[in-house]
mmCIF file of C-alpha atoms in Angstrom:
data_model
loop_
_atom_site.group_PDB
_atom_site.id
_atom_site.type_symbol
_atom_site.label_atom_id
_atom_site.label_comp_id
_atom_site.label_asym_id
_atom_site.label_seq_id
_atom_site.Cartn_x
_atom_site.Cartn_y
_atom_site.Cartn_z
ATOM 1 C CA MET A 30 -23.588 -37.917 -13.492
ATOM 2 C CA ALA A 31 -23.131 -34.387 -14.067
ATOM 3 C CA THR A 32 -20.523 -34.264 -11.620
ATOM 4 C CA CYS A 33 -18.473 -37.403 -13.119
ATOM 5 C CA LEU A 34 -18.593 -35.904 -16.443
ATOM 6 C CA GLN A 35 -17.109 -32.500 -15.582
ATOM 7 C CA GLY A 36 -14.272 -34.353 -13.596
ATOM 8 C CA TYR A 37 -13.779 -36.475 -16.894
ATOM 9 C CA ALA A 38 -13.564 -33.501 -18.880
ATOM 10 C CA ARG A 39 -10.987 -31.826 -16.663
ATOM 11 C CA SER A 40 -8.890 -34.873 -16.583
ATOM 12 C CA MET A 41 -8.872 -34.721 -20.390
ATOM 13 C CA SER A 42 -8.052 -31.049 -20.855
ATOM 14 C CA PRO A 43 -4.250 -29.893 -20.607
ATOM 15 C CA VAL A 44 -3.721 -28.341 -17.268
ATOM 16 C CA VAL A 45 -2.523 -24.702 -17.400
ATOM 17 C CA VAL A 46 -0.492 -23.591 -14.634
ATOM 18 C CA VAL A 47 2.048 -20.743 -13.524
ATOM 19 C CA ASP A 48 5.590 -22.241 -14.067
ATOM 20 C CA GLN A 49 7.665 -19.046 -13.940
ATOM 21 C CA VAL A 50 7.618 -15.896 -12.088
ATOM 22 C CA GLU A 51 10.414 -13.536 -12.968
ATOM 23 C CA ALA A 52 10.965 -9.928 -11.294
ATOM 24 C CA ARG A 53 13.530 -7.295 -12.255
ATOM 25 C CA ALA A 54 14.220 -3.734 -10.528
ATOM 26 C CA LEU A 55 14.772 -0.934 -13.131
ATOM 27 C CA SER A 56 15.691 2.775 -12.490
ATOM 28 C CA PHE A 57 15.314 5.418 -14.942
ATOM 29 C CA PRO A 58 17.046 8.501 -14.382
ATOM 30 C CA THR A 59 15.354 11.909 -14.869
ATOM 31 C CA ALA A 60 16.649 14.767 -17.056
ATOM 32 C CA ALA A 61 17.299 16.769 -13.607
ATOM 33 C CA ALA A 62 16.360 16.792 -10.199
ATOM 34 C CA GLN A 63 12.888 17.277 -9.809
ATOM 35 C CA SER A 64 10.688 18.552 -6.495
ATOM 36 C CA ASP A 65 7.404 18.739 -5.391
ATOM 37 C CA GLY A 66 6.022 20.330 -2.163
ATOM 38 C CA THR A 67 7.451 17.412 -0.056
ATOM 39 C CA LEU A 68 10.121 15.319 -2.006
ATOM 40 C CA THR A 69 12.965 15.715 -4.339
ATOM 41 C CA TRP A 70 14.212 12.711 -6.700
ATOM 42 C CA ASP A 71 16.570 12.090 -9.469
ATOM 43 C CA HIS A 72 15.241 8.827 -10.720
ATOM 44 C CA VAL A 73 11.941 6.653 -11.356
ATOM 45 C CA ASP A 74 12.253 3.029 -9.715
ATOM 46 C CA VAL A 75 10.222 0.650 -11.536
ATOM 47 C CA VAL A 76 9.639 -3.109 -10.486
ATOM 48 C CA THR A 77 8.549 -5.502 -13.506
ATOM 49 C CA VAL A 78 7.021 -8.917 -13.455
ATOM 50 C CA GLU A 79 6.859 -11.463 -15.892
ATOM 51 C CA ILE A 80 4.564 -14.663 -15.415
ATOM 52 C CA ARG A 81 4.563 -17.542 -17.641
ATOM 53 C CA ALA A 82 1.999 -20.222 -18.115
ATOM 54 C CA GLY A 83 0.756 -22.143 -21.109
ATOM 55 C CA GLY A 84 3.341 -20.687 -23.684
ATOM 56 C CA HIS A 85 2.176 -17.325 -22.704
ATOM 57 C CA VAL A 86 3.956 -14.272 -20.645
ATOM 58 C CA GLY A 87 1.973 -11.909 -18.503
ATOM 59 C CA LEU A 88 3.655 -8.465 -18.063
ATOM 60 C CA GLY A 89 2.964 -6.390 -14.899
ATOM 61 C CA TRP A 90 4.974 -3.651 -13.287
ATOM 62 C CA SER A 91 4.832 -0.914 -10.384
ATOM 63 C CA TYR A 92 6.278 2.254 -9.503
ATOM 64 C CA THR A 93 7.836 1.468 -6.351
ATOM 65 C CA SER A 94 10.830 0.485 -4.703
ATOM 66 C CA PRO A 95 13.499 -2.330 -5.843
ATOM 67 C CA ALA A 96 12.491 -3.887 -2.408
ATOM 68 C CA ALA A 97 9.232 -4.925 -3.920
ATOM 69 C CA VAL A 98 11.497 -7.741 -5.698
ATOM 70 C CA GLU A 99 12.254 -9.366 -2.446
ATOM 71 C CA ILE A 100 8.542 -9.390 -1.392
ATOM 72 C CA ILE A 101 7.662 -10.981 -4.874
ATOM 73 C CA ARG A 102 10.449 -13.418 -4.681
ATOM 74 C CA SER A 103 10.003 -14.762 -0.893
ATOM 75 C CA VAL A 104 6.194 -14.337 -0.723
ATOM 76 C CA LEU A 105 4.024 -13.842 -3.613
ATOM 77 C CA ALA A 106 5.620 -16.053 -6.487
ATOM 78 C CA ARG A 107 4.944 -19.360 -3.735
ATOM 79 C CA GLN A 108 1.189 -18.097 -3.931
ATOM 80 C CA VAL A 109 0.830 -18.373 -7.796
ATOM 81 C CA LEU A 110 3.581 -20.872 -8.992
ATOM 82 C CA GLY A 111 1.719 -24.336 -10.004
ATOM 83 C CA GLU A 112 -1.589 -22.549 -9.938
ATOM 84 C CA ASP A 113 -4.197 -22.096 -12.600
ATOM 85 C CA PRO A 114 -3.911 -18.458 -13.618
ATOM 86 C CA ALA A 115 -7.592 -18.200 -15.126
ATOM 87 C CA SER A 116 -8.773 -16.562 -12.099
ATOM 88 C CA PRO A 117 -6.664 -13.624 -11.170
ATOM 89 C CA SER A 118 -8.924 -12.324 -8.512
ATOM 90 C CA ARG A 119 -8.676 -15.791 -6.749
ATOM 91 C CA LEU A 120 -4.775 -15.401 -6.807
ATOM 92 C CA TRP A 121 -5.011 -11.967 -5.500
ATOM 93 C CA GLU A 122 -6.729 -13.121 -2.441
ATOM 94 C CA ARG A 123 -4.006 -15.686 -1.948
ATOM 95 C CA MET A 124 -1.247 -13.225 -2.463
ATOM 96 C CA HIS A 125 -3.176 -10.558 -0.310
ATOM 97 C CA GLY A 126 -3.601 -13.382 2.479
ATOM 98 C CA ALA A 127 0.074 -14.231 2.261
ATOM 99 C CA CYS A 128 0.918 -10.738 3.547
ATOM 100 C CA ARG A 129 -1.264 -10.435 6.607
ATOM 101 C CA ASN A 130 2.036 -10.107 8.753
ATOM 102 C CA LEU A 131 3.555 -7.886 6.289
ATOM 103 C CA GLY A 132 1.005 -5.417 6.121
ATOM 104 C CA THR A 133 -0.857 -4.730 2.847
ATOM 105 C CA ARG A 134 0.131 -1.270 1.978
ATOM 106 C CA GLY A 135 2.989 0.675 0.537
ATOM 107 C CA VAL A 136 5.502 -1.586 -1.134
ATOM 108 C CA VAL A 137 3.720 -4.748 -0.231
ATOM 109 C CA MET A 138 0.592 -3.650 -2.121
ATOM 110 C CA ALA A 139 2.610 -2.275 -4.896
ATOM 111 C CA ALA A 140 4.272 -5.724 -5.588
ATOM 112 C CA ILE A 141 0.888 -7.151 -5.414
ATOM 113 C CA SER A 142 0.025 -4.898 -7.881
ATOM 114 C CA ALA A 143 2.551 -5.783 -10.440
ATOM 115 C CA MET A 144 1.764 -9.425 -9.844
ATOM 116 C CA ASP A 145 -1.964 -8.391 -10.442
ATOM 117 C CA VAL A 146 -1.458 -6.862 -13.424
ATOM 118 C CA ALA A 147 0.633 -9.593 -14.918
ATOM 119 C CA LEU A 148 -1.943 -12.207 -14.297
ATOM 120 C CA TRP A 149 -4.695 -10.379 -15.872
ATOM 121 C CA ASP A 150 -2.365 -9.796 -18.973
ATOM 122 C CA LEU A 151 -1.827 -13.634 -18.891
ATOM 123 C CA ARG A 152 -5.456 -14.078 -18.739
ATOM 124 C CA GLY A 153 -6.207 -11.808 -21.715
ATOM 125 C CA LYS A 154 -3.271 -13.649 -23.896
ATOM 126 C CA GLY A 155 -4.766 -17.105 -22.915
ATOM 127 C CA LEU A 156 -8.325 -15.835 -24.329
ATOM 128 C CA ARG A 157 -6.686 -13.887 -27.101
ATOM 129 C CA VAL A 158 -8.701 -11.017 -26.083
ATOM 130 C CA PRO A 159 -7.772 -7.326 -25.233
ATOM 131 C CA LEU A 160 -8.537 -6.662 -21.438
ATOM 132 C CA ALA A 161 -10.632 -3.569 -22.184
ATOM 133 C CA GLU A 162 -12.950 -5.768 -24.367
ATOM 134 C CA LEU A 163 -12.781 -8.669 -21.684
ATOM 135 C CA TRP A 164 -14.054 -6.015 -19.192
ATOM 136 C CA GLY A 165 -16.566 -4.296 -21.590
ATOM 137 C CA VAL A 166 -15.353 -1.455 -23.793
ATOM 138 C CA HIS A 167 -17.329 1.587 -23.178
ATOM 139 C CA ARG A 168 -14.820 4.267 -25.141
ATOM 140 C CA GLU A 169 -12.019 3.838 -27.443
ATOM 141 C CA ALA A 170 -9.870 6.912 -26.038
ATOM 142 C CA VAL A 171 -9.622 8.374 -22.618
ATOM 143 C CA PRO A 172 -9.294 12.050 -21.743
ATOM 144 C CA VAL A 173 -6.272 12.823 -20.032
ATOM 145 C CA TYR A 174 -4.724 16.069 -18.101
ATOM 146 C CA GLY A 175 -1.176 17.154 -18.620
ATOM 147 C CA SER A 176 0.649 16.575 -15.395
ATOM 148 C CA GLY A 177 4.024 18.100 -14.116
ATOM 149 C CA GLY A 178 5.104 21.291 -13.609
ATOM 150 C CA PHE A 179 7.306 20.364 -10.780
ATOM 151 C CA THR A 180 8.452 23.307 -8.312
ATOM 152 C CA SER A 181 12.169 22.909 -9.109
ATOM 153 C CA MET A 182 11.151 23.720 -12.836
ATOM 154 C CA SER A 183 12.481 27.131 -14.205
ATOM 155 C CA THR A 184 9.537 29.366 -15.464
ATOM 156 C CA ARG A 185 10.953 28.742 -19.089
ATOM 157 C CA ASP A 186 10.744 24.800 -18.670
ATOM 158 C CA LEU A 187 7.212 25.248 -17.161
ATOM 159 C CA ASP A 188 6.229 27.493 -19.837
ATOM 160 C CA ARG A 189 7.364 25.031 -22.480
ATOM 161 C CA GLN A 190 5.587 22.077 -20.612
ATOM 162 C CA VAL A 191 2.387 23.780 -20.442
ATOM 163 C CA GLN A 192 2.557 24.825 -24.258
ATOM 164 C CA ASP A 193 3.005 21.020 -24.914
ATOM 165 C CA TRP A 194 0.370 19.957 -23.302
ATOM 166 C CA LEU A 195 -2.033 22.438 -24.708
ATOM 167 C CA ILE A 196 -0.878 21.715 -28.165
ATOM 168 C CA ALA A 197 -1.660 18.082 -27.549
ATOM 169 C CA GLY A 198 -5.344 19.422 -26.760
ATOM 170 C CA CYS A 199 -5.336 18.463 -23.028
ATOM 171 C CA SER A 200 -8.725 19.306 -21.402
ATOM 172 C CA ALA A 201 -6.620 20.652 -18.091
ATOM 173 C CA VAL A 202 -2.880 21.211 -17.012
ATOM 174 C CA LYS A 203 -1.527 20.391 -13.525
ATOM 175 C CA LEU A 204 1.387 21.783 -11.477
ATOM 176 C CA LYS A 205 2.940 21.504 -8.473
ATOM 177 C CA ILE A 206 2.854 23.862 -5.501
ATOM 178 C CA GLY A 207 3.525 23.746 -1.818
ATOM 179 C CA GLU A 208 6.895 24.405 -2.180
ATOM 180 C CA ASN A 209 9.473 23.569 0.581
ATOM 181 C CA ARG A 210 6.669 21.935 2.606
ATOM 182 C CA GLY A 211 4.506 25.171 2.212
ATOM 183 C CA HIS A 212 6.997 27.698 3.121
ATOM 184 C CA ASP A 213 6.940 29.596 -0.304
ATOM 185 C CA VAL A 214 3.386 30.289 -0.928
ATOM 186 C CA ALA A 215 4.108 33.598 -2.733
ATOM 187 C CA ARG A 216 6.024 31.734 -5.615
ATOM 188 C CA ASP A 217 3.283 29.068 -5.673
ATOM 189 C CA LEU A 218 0.678 31.519 -6.368
ATOM 190 C CA ASP A 219 2.894 33.402 -8.925
ATOM 191 C CA ARG A 220 3.129 30.071 -10.794
ATOM 192 C CA VAL A 221 -0.341 29.236 -10.837
ATOM 193 C CA ALA A 222 -1.226 32.767 -12.073
ATOM 194 C CA ARG A 223 1.232 32.323 -15.037
ATOM 195 C CA VAL A 224 0.099 29.018 -15.851
ATOM 196 C CA VAL A 225 -3.682 30.323 -15.784
ATOM 197 C CA ASN A 226 -2.415 33.429 -18.011
ATOM 198 C CA ALA A 227 -0.799 30.859 -20.337
ATOM 199 C CA VAL A 228 -3.961 28.872 -20.737
ATOM 200 C CA GLN A 229 -5.931 32.056 -21.453
ATOM 201 C CA ASP A 230 -3.614 33.316 -23.950
ATOM 202 C CA HIS A 231 -3.344 30.229 -25.871
ATOM 203 C CA ALA A 232 -7.210 30.122 -26.029
ATOM 204 C CA ARG A 233 -7.283 33.242 -27.935
ATOM 205 C CA THR A 234 -4.497 32.518 -30.496
ATOM 206 C CA GLY A 235 -6.811 29.777 -32.133
ATOM 207 C CA THR A 236 -3.949 27.950 -33.128
ATOM 208 C CA GLN A 237 -4.326 24.756 -30.807
ATOM 209 C CA ALA A 238 -5.473 21.231 -31.867
ATOM 210 C CA ARG A 239 -8.680 21.825 -30.155
ATOM 211 C CA PRO A 240 -10.312 24.681 -28.462
ATOM 212 C CA THR A 241 -9.004 25.491 -25.194
ATOM 213 C CA ALA A 242 -11.220 28.077 -23.876
ATOM 214 C CA ASP A 243 -12.541 25.165 -21.349
ATOM 215 C CA VAL A 244 -9.131 23.894 -20.586
ATOM 216 C CA GLN A 245 -8.944 23.764 -16.600
ATOM 217 C CA VAL A 246 -5.985 24.813 -14.262
ATOM 218 C CA MET A 247 -5.176 22.218 -11.571
ATOM 219 C CA VAL A 248 -2.697 22.224 -8.835
ATOM 220 C CA ASP A 249 -1.204 19.286 -6.441
ATOM 221 C CA ALA A 250 0.421 20.477 -3.029
ATOM 222 C CA ASP A 251 1.284 16.654 -2.070
ATOM 223 C CA GLY A 252 -0.016 17.338 1.413
ATOM 224 C CA ALA A 253 2.511 20.216 1.888
ATOM 225 C CA TYR A 254 -0.015 22.620 3.529
ATOM 226 C CA SER A 255 -1.353 22.872 7.184
ATOM 227 C CA ARG A 256 -5.145 23.154 7.259
ATOM 228 C CA SER A 257 -5.282 26.854 7.794
ATOM 229 C CA GLN A 258 -2.405 27.442 5.187
ATOM 230 C CA ALA A 259 -4.746 25.171 2.597
ATOM 231 C CA MET A 260 -7.609 27.323 3.270
ATOM 232 C CA ARG A 261 -6.098 30.506 2.572
ATOM 233 C CA VAL A 262 -4.318 29.203 -0.579
ATOM 234 C CA GLY A 263 -7.681 27.576 -1.614
ATOM 235 C CA GLN A 264 -9.223 30.779 -1.449
ATOM 236 C CA ASP A 265 -6.608 32.431 -3.734
ATOM 237 C CA LEU A 266 -7.056 29.552 -5.907
ATOM 238 C CA ASP A 267 -10.804 29.985 -6.423
ATOM 239 C CA MET A 268 -9.869 33.803 -7.398
ATOM 240 C CA LEU A 269 -7.695 32.389 -9.878
ATOM 241 C CA GLY A 270 -10.097 30.157 -11.344
ATOM 242 C CA VAL A 271 -8.268 26.833 -10.607
ATOM 243 C CA THR A 272 -10.581 24.329 -10.524
ATOM 244 C CA TRP A 273 -8.829 21.285 -8.793
ATOM 245 C CA PHE A 274 -6.698 21.399 -5.479
ATOM 246 C CA GLU A 275 -5.047 17.996 -4.957
ATOM 247 C CA GLU A 276 -3.780 16.945 -1.500
ATOM 248 C CA PRO A 277 -4.127 20.416 -0.017
ATOM 249 C CA VAL A 278 -3.322 18.732 3.318
ATOM 250 C CA SER A 279 -2.210 15.153 3.995
ATOM 251 C CA ALA A 280 -4.517 12.876 2.645
ATOM 252 C CA GLU A 281 -4.424 11.108 6.522
ATOM 253 C CA ASP A 282 -6.026 14.010 7.621
ATOM 254 C CA THR A 283 -9.467 13.296 6.390
ATOM 255 C CA GLN A 284 -11.123 15.991 8.737
ATOM 256 C CA GLY A 285 -9.094 18.590 7.222
ATOM 257 C CA LEU A 286 -10.103 17.324 3.612
ATOM 258 C CA ALA A 287 -13.644 17.467 4.417
ATOM 259 C CA GLN A 288 -13.492 21.050 5.736
ATOM 260 C CA LEU A 289 -11.631 22.225 2.789
ATOM 261 C CA ARG A 290 -14.037 20.349 0.249
ATOM 262 C CA ASP A 291 -17.214 21.935 2.121
ATOM 263 C CA ALA A 292 -15.519 25.618 1.898
ATOM 264 C CA LEU A 293 -13.595 25.965 -1.169
ATOM 265 C CA ASN A 294 -15.358 26.151 -4.848
ATOM 266 C CA CYS A 295 -12.319 23.979 -6.311
ATOM 267 C CA ASP A 296 -12.538 20.240 -6.357
ATOM 268 C CA VAL A 297 -10.455 19.003 -3.536
ATOM 269 C CA ALA A 298 -8.988 15.496 -4.582
ATOM 270 C CA ALA A 299 -6.949 12.839 -3.041
ATOM 271 C CA GLY A 300 -6.563 8.809 -2.821
ATOM 272 C CA GLU A 301 -3.499 8.358 -4.711
ATOM 273 C CA TYR A 302 -2.302 6.312 -1.725
ATOM 274 C CA VAL A 303 -5.346 4.259 -1.281
ATOM 275 C CA ALA A 304 -4.445 0.557 -0.881
ATOM 276 C CA GLU A 305 -7.434 -1.248 0.552
ATOM 277 C CA LEU A 306 -11.362 -0.931 -0.206
ATOM 278 C CA ALA A 307 -11.500 0.425 3.387
ATOM 279 C CA ASP A 308 -8.976 3.437 2.329
ATOM 280 C CA ALA A 309 -11.372 4.265 -0.681
ATOM 281 C CA ARG A 310 -14.088 4.210 1.537
ATOM 282 C CA SER A 311 -12.701 6.621 3.858
ATOM 283 C CA VAL A 312 -11.415 8.925 1.294
ATOM 284 C CA SER A 313 -14.495 8.852 -0.867
ATOM 285 C CA GLU A 314 -16.288 10.270 1.968
ATOM 286 C CA VAL A 315 -14.116 13.532 2.219
ATOM 287 C CA VAL A 316 -13.324 14.623 -1.326
ATOM 288 C CA ASP A 317 -15.026 15.807 -4.632
ATOM 289 C CA CYS A 318 -12.810 13.128 -6.637
ATOM 290 C CA LEU A 319 -11.186 9.946 -5.447
ATOM 291 C CA GLN A 320 -7.813 9.420 -7.271
ATOM 292 C CA LEU A 321 -6.792 5.759 -7.563
ATOM 293 C CA ASP A 322 -3.504 4.486 -8.657
ATOM 294 C CA VAL A 323 -3.285 0.848 -10.138
ATOM 295 C CA THR A 324 0.345 0.299 -9.020
ATOM 296 C CA ARG A 325 -0.561 1.219 -5.582
ATOM 297 C CA CYS A 326 -4.176 -0.300 -4.634
ATOM 298 C CA GLY A 327 -3.894 -4.010 -6.000
ATOM 299 C CA GLY A 328 -3.308 -3.950 -9.587
ATOM 300 C CA PHE A 329 -6.428 -4.248 -11.820
ATOM 301 C CA THR A 330 -8.429 -6.400 -9.327
ATOM 302 C CA GLY A 331 -7.768 -3.772 -6.606
ATOM 303 C CA TRP A 332 -8.612 -0.540 -8.641
ATOM 304 C CA ARG A 333 -11.888 -1.966 -9.961
ATOM 305 C CA ARG A 334 -12.905 -2.991 -6.634
ATOM 306 C CA CYS A 335 -12.082 0.580 -5.175
ATOM 307 C CA ALA A 336 -13.504 2.207 -8.327
ATOM 308 C CA ALA A 337 -16.897 0.330 -7.734
ATOM 309 C CA TYR A 338 -17.176 1.728 -4.401
ATOM 310 C CA ALA A 339 -16.540 5.124 -5.391
ATOM 311 C CA HIS A 340 -19.363 4.767 -8.210
ATOM 312 C CA ALA A 341 -21.475 3.313 -5.307
ATOM 313 C CA ALA A 342 -20.902 6.418 -3.283
ATOM 314 C CA HIS A 343 -21.403 8.764 -6.377
ATOM 315 C CA VAL A 344 -17.740 9.968 -6.093
ATOM 316 C CA PRO A 345 -16.123 10.480 -9.519
ATOM 317 C CA VAL A 346 -12.779 8.527 -10.010
ATOM 318 C CA SER A 347 -9.515 9.759 -11.589
ATOM 319 C CA ALA A 348 -6.685 7.669 -12.781
ATOM 320 C CA HIS A 349 -3.392 8.631 -10.755
ATOM 321 C CA GLY A 350 -0.050 8.034 -13.060
ATOM 322 C CA ALA A 351 0.876 5.081 -14.815
ATOM 323 C CA PRO A 352 -0.997 5.816 -17.832
ATOM 324 C CA ALA A 353 -0.409 2.878 -19.928
ATOM 325 C CA LEU A 354 -1.930 0.809 -17.065
ATOM 326 C CA HIS A 355 -5.069 2.956 -16.644
ATOM 327 C CA LEU A 356 -5.911 2.921 -20.446
ATOM 328 C CA PRO A 357 -7.677 -0.263 -20.568
ATOM 329 C CA LEU A 358 -9.350 0.478 -16.817
ATOM 330 C CA ALA A 359 -10.644 3.653 -18.232
ATOM 331 C CA MET A 360 -11.637 2.420 -21.536
ATOM 332 C CA ALA A 361 -13.949 0.046 -19.578
ATOM 333 C CA ASP A 362 -15.284 2.259 -16.932
ATOM 334 C CA PRO A 363 -17.320 5.222 -18.423
ATOM 335 C CA ALA A 364 -17.516 6.678 -14.873
ATOM 336 C CA VAL A 365 -13.789 7.548 -14.896
ATOM 337 C CA ARG A 366 -13.302 11.289 -14.961
ATOM 338 C CA HIS A 367 -9.570 11.444 -16.728
ATOM 339 C CA ALA A 368 -6.407 10.104 -16.584
ATOM 340 C CA GLU A 369 -3.226 11.622 -15.489
ATOM 341 C CA TRP A 370 -0.753 12.232 -18.314
ATOM 342 C CA PHE A 371 2.318 12.378 -15.761
ATOM 343 C CA SER A 372 5.547 13.520 -17.522
ATOM 344 C CA ASP A 373 7.862 11.038 -15.564
ATOM 345 C CA HIS A 374 5.732 8.206 -16.222
ATOM 346 C CA VAL A 375 5.093 9.119 -19.661
ATOM 347 C CA THR A 376 9.003 9.289 -20.339
ATOM 348 C CA VAL A 377 9.543 6.273 -18.496
ATOM 349 C CA GLU A 378 6.913 4.197 -20.682
ATOM 350 C CA GLU A 379 7.972 5.475 -23.738
ATOM 351 C CA GLN A 380 11.443 3.606 -22.804
ATOM 352 C CA MET A 381 10.152 0.532 -21.142
ATOM 353 C CA LEU A 382 7.204 -0.515 -23.482
ATOM 354 C CA ASP A 383 6.529 -1.565 -26.954
ATOM 355 C CA GLY A 384 3.173 -0.176 -27.698
ATOM 356 C CA ALA A 385 2.968 2.625 -25.291
ATOM 357 C CA PRO A 386 -0.087 4.887 -25.566
ATOM 358 C CA ILE A 387 -0.046 8.072 -27.099
ATOM 359 C CA VAL A 388 -2.290 11.428 -26.843
ATOM 360 C CA GLN A 389 -4.007 12.948 -29.638
ATOM 361 C CA PHE A 390 -6.576 15.689 -29.101
ATOM 362 C CA GLY A 391 -6.421 15.544 -25.636
ATOM 363 C CA ARG A 392 -7.271 11.880 -25.432
ATOM 364 C CA MET A 393 -5.245 8.936 -24.768
ATOM 365 C CA THR A 394 -5.246 5.664 -26.938
ATOM 366 C CA ALA A 395 -3.167 2.571 -27.524
ATOM 367 C CA PRO A 396 -1.042 2.064 -30.989
ATOM 368 C CA HIS A 397 -2.501 -1.531 -31.026
ATOM 369 C CA THR A 398 -5.990 -1.658 -29.358
ATOM 370 C CA SER A 399 -6.814 -5.326 -30.630
ATOM 371 C CA SER A 400 -3.547 -6.933 -28.776
ATOM 372 C CA PRO A 401 -4.658 -9.218 -26.243
ATOM 373 C CA GLY A 402 -4.122 -8.584 -22.606
ATOM 374 C CA HIS A 403 -3.141 -5.049 -21.924
ATOM 375 C CA GLY A 404 -1.214 -4.838 -25.174
ATOM 376 C CA TYR A 405 2.335 -3.743 -23.906
ATOM 377 C CA ARG A 406 5.370 -5.734 -24.266
ATOM 378 C CA LEU A 407 8.918 -5.261 -22.670
ATOM 379 C CA PRO A 408 11.814 -4.672 -24.699
ATOM 380 C CA ASP A 409 15.387 -5.246 -23.777
ATOM 381 C CA VAL A 410 15.568 -3.178 -20.517
ATOM 382 C CA SER A 411 18.578 -4.155 -19.360
ATOM 383 C CA ALA A 412 20.264 -0.930 -19.560
ATOM 384 C CA PHE A 413 18.094 0.159 -16.722
ATOM 385 C CA ALA A 414 18.277 -2.908 -14.539
ATOM 386 C CA VAL A 415 19.624 -2.011 -10.972
ATOM 387 C CA ASP A 416 21.710 -5.375 -10.478
ATOM 388 C CA GLY A 417 23.082 -4.621 -14.255
ATOM 389 C CA GLY A 418 22.072 -7.910 -15.531
ATOM 390 C CA ALA A 419 19.137 -10.332 -16.481
ATOM 391 C CA PRO A 420 17.465 -12.360 -14.011
ATOM 392 C CA PRO A 421 18.339 -15.897 -13.707
ATOM 393 C CA PRO A 422 16.133 -18.318 -15.148
ATOM 394 C CA THR A 423 13.937 -18.921 -11.871
ATOM 395 C CA GLY A 424 13.038 -15.297 -12.065
ATOM 396 C CA THR A 425 14.456 -14.642 -8.606
ATOM 397 C CA HIS A 426 17.295 -12.364 -7.897
ATOM 398 C CA ALA A 427 18.783 -10.466 -5.307
ATOM 399 C CA VAL A 428 18.739 -6.739 -5.616
ATOM 400 C CA THR A 429 22.137 -4.841 -5.139
ATOM 401 C CA SER A 430 21.858 -1.261 -3.731
ATOM 402 C CA LEU A 431 20.260 1.315 -5.857
ATOM 403 C CA ASP A 432 23.019 3.885 -5.168
ATOM 404 C CA THR A 433 25.905 1.471 -5.974
ATOM 405 C CA HIS A 434 24.113 0.704 -9.070
ATOM 406 C CA ARG A 435 23.892 4.328 -10.029
ATOM 407 C CA LEU A 436 27.461 5.018 -9.061
ATOM 408 C CA ARG A 437 28.515 2.094 -11.385
ATOM 409 C CA ARG A 438 26.487 3.459 -14.341
ATOM 410 C CA ARG A 439 27.872 6.974 -14.014
ATOM 411 C CA SER A 440 31.474 5.962 -13.866
ATOM 412 C CA ARG A 441 31.167 4.060 -17.251
#
């Protein structure tokens, strides 16, 4: 009898299914060419996804190549169209399984991440509940650290950026080192010492938004050093009082990370390229803090799974990049150590989102915390579209060459 009644109730309820998936590639130019230890770039690529069902629209995005649009169009959209969006984790499994022969890391996982974020946003809007509340709110604001300090920066620009972070009350500031793939260690250490002195000087002035005597200095080498280089640099960083050494060697060199973690006083951190739960497990075993990036590890579903493993292994988690997306996750997880207030992504999200988060007294909050879903909306971003136009009604479109698009934009 119970089975019959349940079937009857379902037949009488309106069926809500995903009826449209739209993907778009965007490109945001940086103010100048920027570099870290291993890369140089002059733009930030973003792929957005909008999923429609039951009169609601879920928004997701990833910081990834425009190539992700084709993966969404040809593989992932087919796994969710016509499906009930009430269980994002179920659709995550469908998408993940469909990518078996493509591999489930890199651009593929970034595409899955954008889709999953959109599905969770859709779920929150369908329930009229903010995602942090759906998962269980533990705090209203999240500690952040200021991040940028690119190796390509002049000392004047570096000083200005650090001062901005200190005035905002950030509990820590991070700069890039490993310049020229580790071939300019002297300049690396000079820049670090300059930031350490700036933090100490600012603490003595007493004019900051919050006390900065406990402000920490962090560095990120982006895997630029060899093991022996990283050991020598790490010892110098310990002497300078640096508390965080991110990717001192390649994150794939887990043995090297373990050796450095055991030898240095500063925390050794890595994990921003974690894609699967197995990756989270292997990295958690060799670092002091696991970094997770919601746009690279499978969206909200993947991030929460990886974070749960880290918590079980008694390893703290730090949110890498994408501050707007990490805000609801960290609000619902008190074990998250902090989130990265990364200058590039902050600039993009201010242009790309209605309701982008803000930082006050070193903590990140959203202007509209009561909005359902993640609380962000996509305004008119056609000026940043790679193909220069809006997607067709089906939500699938070809992506033209990014370089061609940039040349066309600059010629206007």
